[in-house]
Amino acid sequence: MSPRALNVVIGLAVLGIVAAQLQLEGPRAVVLTAFTVILILGLQLTRTRQADGGEIMPGNYAENLAELRRSRREIVGAFEIERRRIERDLHDGAQQYLVAANMKMGEASLSLDPNTVEGRLISAAQDDAALAIKALRETVHGIHPQVLTDMGLEAAVRDLARRFDQVEVRCPHPLPSLPQGITASGYFFVSEALTNAAKYGGPAAILLIADESLHITVTDMGQGGAVITPGRGLSGMKERLAAFGGTLELSSPEGGPTELRATMPLLLNVGESGYL
């Protein structure tokens, strides 16, 4: 029986007993009075449990919570599926065409005098194609770095931090096993934050911790005054985090430091633990 229905039943019973008391005297009235007190105390206990979020709750609360968690996991998974699709398309499509074009230009250059205009143009085109292939491979690597899959978030963040000057990574406790979408979201948040710090800030520190959520804080010792601008990188990241219940907060007073804090729920089911 739901709490609301139980309250109605108890309330009606109390009214009935009070009406009966008006018709009775002596010991019977005393017994009914005591019973009335017990029912009132039971009604109060029910209300207290409801207010405290205790054991008595609407029957579909657990189902609704599980459905919300499931839908958020699907959103995170969709982000990751799309990222992998783009990575595959770039690797198997654009990169292969560039490699083939570079090989054909190499074959053409064999029949040309390198000192002629045509020879120099072919050579320059080969150099440009080689640079395009390198840039594309770096882009593919950045979409989903292999170290993220092989070693996890902490190792991937440390690898990322080595590409910037004066970045310290702190992870006081081992991170649990994280869903791939959460891992990727955390990685790209750090990447965006460090890119901003390199442009406008100074030395930076990254803190990784986890409980029922993944918490990442990136602090730089720059001049401060940073804002989340609509349509820019951090704004887009904030929207992506919000889509599955995550948050992004910015503190950047004039003079610094600038602190970006991201919180991402692990979206574990009831009884699940991220730790193996």
CSV table of C-alpha atoms in Angstrom, one decimal, residues 1-269:
chain,number,residue,atom,x,y,z
A,1,MET,CA,0.0,0.0,0.0
A,2,SER,CA,1.3,3.4,-0.9
A,3,PRO,CA,2.0,6.0,1.9
A,4,ARG,CA,-0.8,8.2,0.7
A,5,ALA,CA,-3.4,5.4,0.8
A,6,LEU,CA,-2.1,4.3,4.2
A,7,ASN,CA,-2.5,7.8,5.5
A,8,VAL,CA,-6.1,7.8,4.3
A,9,VAL,CA,-7.0,4.5,5.9
A,10,ILE,CA,-5.4,5.5,9.3
A,11,GLY,CA,-7.2,8.9,9.2
A,12,LEU,CA,-10.6,7.3,8.5
A,13,ALA,CA,-10.0,4.7,11.3
A,14,VAL,CA,-9.2,7.5,13.7
A,15,LEU,CA,-12.4,9.4,12.8
A,16,GLY,CA,-14.4,6.3,13.3
A,17,ILE,CA,-12.9,5.6,16.7
A,18,VAL,CA,-13.5,9.2,17.8
A,19,ALA,CA,-17.2,8.9,16.7
A,20,ALA,CA,-17.5,5.6,18.7
A,21,GLN,CA,-16.0,7.2,21.8
A,22,LEU,CA,-18.8,9.8,21.8
A,23,GLN,CA,-21.3,6.9,22.2
A,24,LEU,CA,-19.3,5.0,24.9
A,25,GLU,CA,-18.3,5.6,28.5
A,26,GLY,CA,-16.0,4.0,31.0
A,27,PRO,CA,-13.4,1.3,30.3
A,28,ARG,CA,-14.4,0.8,26.6
A,29,ALA,CA,-13.8,4.5,25.9
A,30,VAL,CA,-10.4,4.3,27.6
A,31,VAL,CA,-9.4,1.3,25.3
A,32,LEU,CA,-10.6,3.2,22.2
A,33,THR,CA,-8.7,6.3,23.3
A,34,ALA,CA,-5.5,4.3,23.7
A,35,PHE,CA,-6.0,2.7,20.2
A,36,THR,CA,-6.6,6.1,18.8
A,37,VAL,CA,-3.3,7.3,20.2
A,38,ILE,CA,-1.5,4.3,18.7
A,39,LEU,CA,-3.0,5.0,15.2
A,40,ILE,CA,-2.0,8.7,15.4
A,41,LEU,CA,1.6,7.8,16.3
A,42,GLY,CA,1.6,5.4,13.4
A,43,LEU,CA,0.4,8.1,11.1
A,44,GLN,CA,3.1,10.4,12.4
A,45,LEU,CA,5.8,7.8,11.9
A,46,THR,CA,4.7,7.3,8.3
A,47,ARG,CA,4.9,11.0,7.6
A,48,THR,CA,8.3,11.2,9.3
A,49,ARG,CA,9.7,8.4,7.1
A,50,GLN,CA,8.4,10.1,4.0
A,51,ALA,CA,10.0,13.4,5.0
A,52,ASP,CA,13.3,11.7,5.8
A,53,GLY,CA,13.4,9.7,2.5
A,54,GLY,CA,13.2,6.5,4.5
A,55,GLU,CA,11.9,3.1,3.7
A,56,ILE,CA,8.4,4.1,2.7
A,57,MET,CA,8.4,5.6,-0.8
A,58,PRO,CA,6.3,5.5,-3.9
A,59,GLY,CA,6.3,2.1,-5.5
A,60,ASN,CA,7.7,3.3,-8.9
A,61,TYR,CA,10.5,5.5,-7.4
A,62,ALA,CA,13.2,2.8,-7.9
A,63,GLU,CA,12.0,2.0,-11.4
A,64,ASN,CA,12.1,5.7,-12.3
A,65,LEU,CA,15.6,6.1,-10.9
A,66,ALA,CA,16.8,3.0,-12.8
A,67,GLU,CA,15.2,4.3,-16.0
A,68,LEU,CA,16.9,7.7,-15.6
A,69,ARG,CA,20.3,6.0,-15.1
A,70,ARG,CA,19.8,3.8,-18.1
A,71,SER,CA,18.8,6.7,-20.4
A,72,ARG,CA,21.9,8.7,-19.2
A,73,ARG,CA,24.1,5.7,-19.9
A,74,GLU,CA,22.7,5.5,-23.4
A,75,ILE,CA,23.5,9.2,-23.9
A,76,VAL,CA,27.1,8.7,-22.9
A,77,GLY,CA,27.3,5.6,-25.1
A,78,ALA,CA,25.9,7.5,-28.0
A,79,PHE,CA,28.6,10.1,-27.7
A,80,GLU,CA,31.3,7.4,-27.6
A,81,ILE,CA,29.8,5.5,-30.6
A,82,GLU,CA,29.7,8.7,-32.7
A,83,ARG,CA,33.3,9.5,-31.7
A,84,ARG,CA,34.4,6.1,-32.8
A,85,ARG,CA,32.5,6.3,-36.1
A,86,ILE,CA,34.3,9.6,-36.9
A,87,GLU,CA,37.6,8.1,-36.0
A,88,ARG,CA,37.0,5.1,-38.3
A,89,ASP,CA,35.8,7.2,-41.2
A,90,LEU,CA,38.8,9.4,-41.0
A,91,HIS,CA,41.2,6.5,-40.7
A,92,ASP,CA,39.6,4.3,-43.4
A,93,GLY,CA,38.5,7.1,-45.7
A,94,ALA,CA,40.3,10.4,-45.9
A,95,GLN,CA,43.6,9.0,-44.6
A,96,GLN,CA,43.7,6.2,-47.2
A,97,TYR,CA,42.9,8.6,-50.1
A,98,LEU,CA,45.8,10.9,-49.0
A,99,VAL,CA,48.2,8.0,-48.8
A,100,ALA,CA,47.2,6.8,-52.2
A,101,ALA,CA,47.5,10.3,-53.7
A,102,ASN,CA,51.0,10.7,-52.1
A,103,MET,CA,52.1,7.4,-53.7
A,104,LYS,CA,50.9,8.4,-57.1
A,105,MET,CA,52.7,11.7,-56.9
A,106,GLY,CA,55.8,9.8,-55.9
A,107,GLU,CA,55.5,7.7,-59.0
A,108,ALA,CA,54.9,10.7,-61.2
A,109,SER,CA,58.0,12.4,-59.8
A,110,LEU,CA,60.2,9.6,-61.1
A,111,SER,CA,59.5,10.6,-64.7
A,112,LEU,CA,60.2,14.3,-64.1
A,113,ASP,CA,63.4,16.3,-63.8
A,114,PRO,CA,63.3,17.6,-60.2
A,115,ASN,CA,64.8,20.9,-61.4
A,116,THR,CA,61.9,21.7,-63.7
A,117,VAL,CA,58.8,23.7,-62.7
A,118,GLU,CA,56.7,20.5,-62.9
A,119,GLY,CA,59.2,18.5,-60.8
A,120,ARG,CA,59.3,21.2,-58.1
A,121,LEU,CA,55.5,21.3,-58.0
A,122,ILE,CA,55.2,17.6,-57.6
A,123,SER,CA,57.8,17.6,-54.9
A,124,ALA,CA,56.0,20.4,-53.0
A,125,ALA,CA,52.7,18.6,-53.4
A,126,GLN,CA,54.2,15.4,-51.9
A,127,ASP,CA,55.5,17.4,-48.9
A,128,ASP,CA,52.0,18.9,-48.4
A,129,ALA,CA,50.4,15.5,-48.6
A,130,ALA,CA,52.8,14.1,-46.1
A,131,LEU,CA,52.0,17.0,-43.7
A,132,ALA,CA,48.3,16.4,-44.2
A,133,ILE,CA,48.6,12.7,-43.4
A,134,LYS,CA,50.6,13.5,-40.2
A,135,ALA,CA,48.0,16.1,-39.2
A,136,LEU,CA,45.1,13.7,-39.9
A,137,ARG,CA,46.8,10.9,-37.9
A,138,GLU,CA,47.2,13.3,-34.9
A,139,THR,CA,43.5,14.2,-35.3
A,140,VAL,CA,42.5,10.5,-35.3
A,141,HIS,CA,44.7,9.9,-32.2
A,142,GLY,CA,43.1,12.9,-30.5
A,143,ILE,CA,39.5,11.7,-31.1
A,144,HIS,CA,40.1,8.6,-29.0
A,145,PRO,CA,43.8,8.0,-27.9
A,146,GLN,CA,44.8,4.4,-27.7
A,147,VAL,CA,46.3,4.8,-24.2
A,148,LEU,CA,42.8,5.7,-23.0
A,149,THR,CA,41.5,2.3,-24.0
A,150,ASP,CA,44.6,0.4,-23.0
A,151,MET,CA,45.7,2.0,-19.7
A,152,GLY,CA,42.7,4.0,-18.5
A,153,LEU,CA,41.9,7.6,-17.6
A,154,GLU,CA,44.8,8.4,-15.2
A,155,ALA,CA,47.5,7.1,-17.6
A,156,ALA,CA,45.9,9.0,-20.5
A,157,VAL,CA,45.7,12.2,-18.5
A,158,ARG,CA,49.4,11.9,-17.5
A,159,ASP,CA,50.3,11.3,-21.2
A,160,LEU,CA,48.3,14.3,-22.2
A,161,ALA,CA,49.9,16.5,-19.4
A,162,ARG,CA,53.4,15.7,-20.8
A,163,ARG,CA,52.5,17.6,-23.9
A,164,PHE,CA,52.1,20.8,-21.9
A,165,ASP,CA,54.6,22.8,-19.8
A,166,GLN,CA,54.5,22.6,-16.0
A,167,VAL,CA,51.4,20.5,-15.5
A,168,GLU,CA,51.2,18.3,-12.4
A,169,VAL,CA,48.7,15.4,-12.2
A,170,ARG,CA,47.4,14.2,-8.8
A,171,CYS,CA,45.4,11.1,-8.3
A,172,PRO,CA,45.4,10.3,-4.6
A,173,HIS,CA,43.6,7.0,-4.9
A,174,PRO,CA,43.3,4.5,-7.8
A,175,LEU,CA,40.3,5.2,-10.0
A,176,PRO,CA,37.6,2.6,-10.3
A,177,SER,CA,36.7,0.9,-13.6
A,178,LEU,CA,34.8,3.6,-15.5
A,179,PRO,CA,32.4,3.3,-18.4
A,180,GLN,CA,34.1,4.1,-21.7
A,181,GLY,CA,31.9,7.2,-22.2
A,182,ILE,CA,32.7,8.6,-18.8
A,183,THR,CA,36.4,8.0,-19.4
A,184,ALA,CA,36.3,9.8,-22.7
A,185,SER,CA,34.3,12.7,-21.3
A,186,GLY,CA,36.8,13.1,-18.5
A,187,TYR,CA,39.8,13.0,-20.9
A,188,PHE,CA,38.4,15.6,-23.3
A,189,PHE,CA,37.4,17.9,-20.4
A,190,VAL,CA,41.1,17.8,-19.3
A,191,SER,CA,42.3,18.4,-22.9
A,192,GLU,CA,40.0,21.4,-23.3
A,193,ALA,CA,41.0,22.8,-19.9
A,194,LEU,CA,44.8,22.4,-20.6
A,195,THR,CA,44.4,24.0,-24.0
A,196,ASN,CA,42.8,27.0,-22.4
A,197,ALA,CA,45.4,27.1,-19.6
A,198,ALA,CA,48.2,27.0,-22.2
A,199,LYS,CA,46.7,30.0,-24.0
A,200,TYR,CA,45.9,32.2,-21.0
A,201,GLY,CA,47.3,30.7,-17.9
A,202,GLY,CA,50.5,29.5,-16.3
A,203,PRO,CA,51.5,26.3,-14.5
A,204,ALA,CA,48.6,23.9,-14.0
A,205,ALA,CA,47.5,21.1,-11.7
A,206,ILE,CA,45.0,18.3,-12.3
A,207,LEU,CA,43.2,16.4,-9.5
A,208,LEU,CA,41.4,13.2,-10.2
A,209,ILE,CA,39.2,11.6,-7.6
A,210,ALA,CA,36.1,9.3,-7.7
A,211,ASP,CA,33.3,8.3,-5.4
A,212,GLU,CA,29.8,7.8,-6.8
A,213,SER,CA,30.9,10.3,-9.4
A,214,LEU,CA,34.2,11.2,-11.2
A,215,HIS,CA,35.5,14.5,-10.1
A,216,ILE,CA,38.2,16.3,-12.1
A,217,THR,CA,39.6,19.7,-11.1
A,218,VAL,CA,42.0,21.6,-13.4
A,219,THR,CA,43.7,24.7,-11.8
A,220,ASP,CA,46.0,27.1,-13.5
A,221,MET,CA,48.0,30.0,-12.0
A,222,GLY,CA,47.2,32.4,-14.8
A,223,GLN,CA,45.7,35.9,-14.6
A,224,GLY,CA,42.1,34.8,-14.2
A,225,GLY,CA,39.1,36.5,-15.6
A,226,ALA,CA,38.0,33.5,-17.7
A,227,VAL,CA,34.4,33.0,-18.6
A,228,ILE,CA,32.4,30.2,-20.3
A,229,THR,CA,31.4,31.8,-23.6
A,230,PRO,CA,28.4,30.3,-25.5
A,231,GLY,CA,29.5,28.5,-28.6
A,232,ARG,CA,33.1,28.0,-27.5
A,233,GLY,CA,34.8,24.8,-26.2
A,234,LEU,CA,33.9,24.9,-22.5
A,235,SER,CA,30.3,25.8,-23.3
A,236,GLY,CA,30.0,22.8,-25.5
A,237,MET,CA,31.6,20.6,-22.9
A,238,LYS,CA,29.2,21.9,-20.2
A,239,GLU,CA,26.2,21.0,-22.4
A,240,ARG,CA,27.6,17.5,-23.1
A,241,LEU,CA,28.2,16.9,-19.4
A,242,ALA,CA,24.7,18.1,-18.5
A,243,ALA,CA,23.2,15.7,-21.0
A,244,PHE,CA,24.0,12.8,-18.7
A,245,GLY,CA,23.8,14.5,-15.3
A,246,GLY,CA,27.3,16.0,-15.1
A,247,THR,CA,28.2,19.5,-14.1
A,248,LEU,CA,31.0,22.0,-15.0
A,249,GLU,CA,31.8,24.9,-12.7
A,250,LEU,CA,34.3,27.7,-13.3
A,251,SER,CA,36.0,29.9,-10.7
A,252,SER,CA,38.3,32.6,-12.2
A,253,PRO,CA,38.6,35.8,-10.2
A,254,GLU,CA,40.7,38.6,-11.7
A,255,GLY,CA,44.4,37.9,-10.8
A,256,GLY,CA,43.8,34.1,-10.8
A,257,PRO,CA,43.9,31.3,-10.2
A,258,THR,CA,41.4,29.7,-12.6
A,259,GLU,CA,39.7,26.5,-11.4
A,260,LEU,CA,37.6,24.3,-13.6
A,261,ARG,CA,35.6,21.5,-11.8
A,262,ALA,CA,33.8,18.8,-13.7
A,263,THR,CA,31.6,16.2,-12.0
A,264,MET,CA,30.4,13.1,-13.9
A,265,PRO,CA,28.2,10.5,-12.4
A,266,LEU,CA,29.5,7.0,-12.8
A,267,LEU,CA,25.9,5.8,-13.7
A,268,LEU,CA,26.3,2.5,-11.8
A,269,ASN,CA,23.3,0.4,-11.3
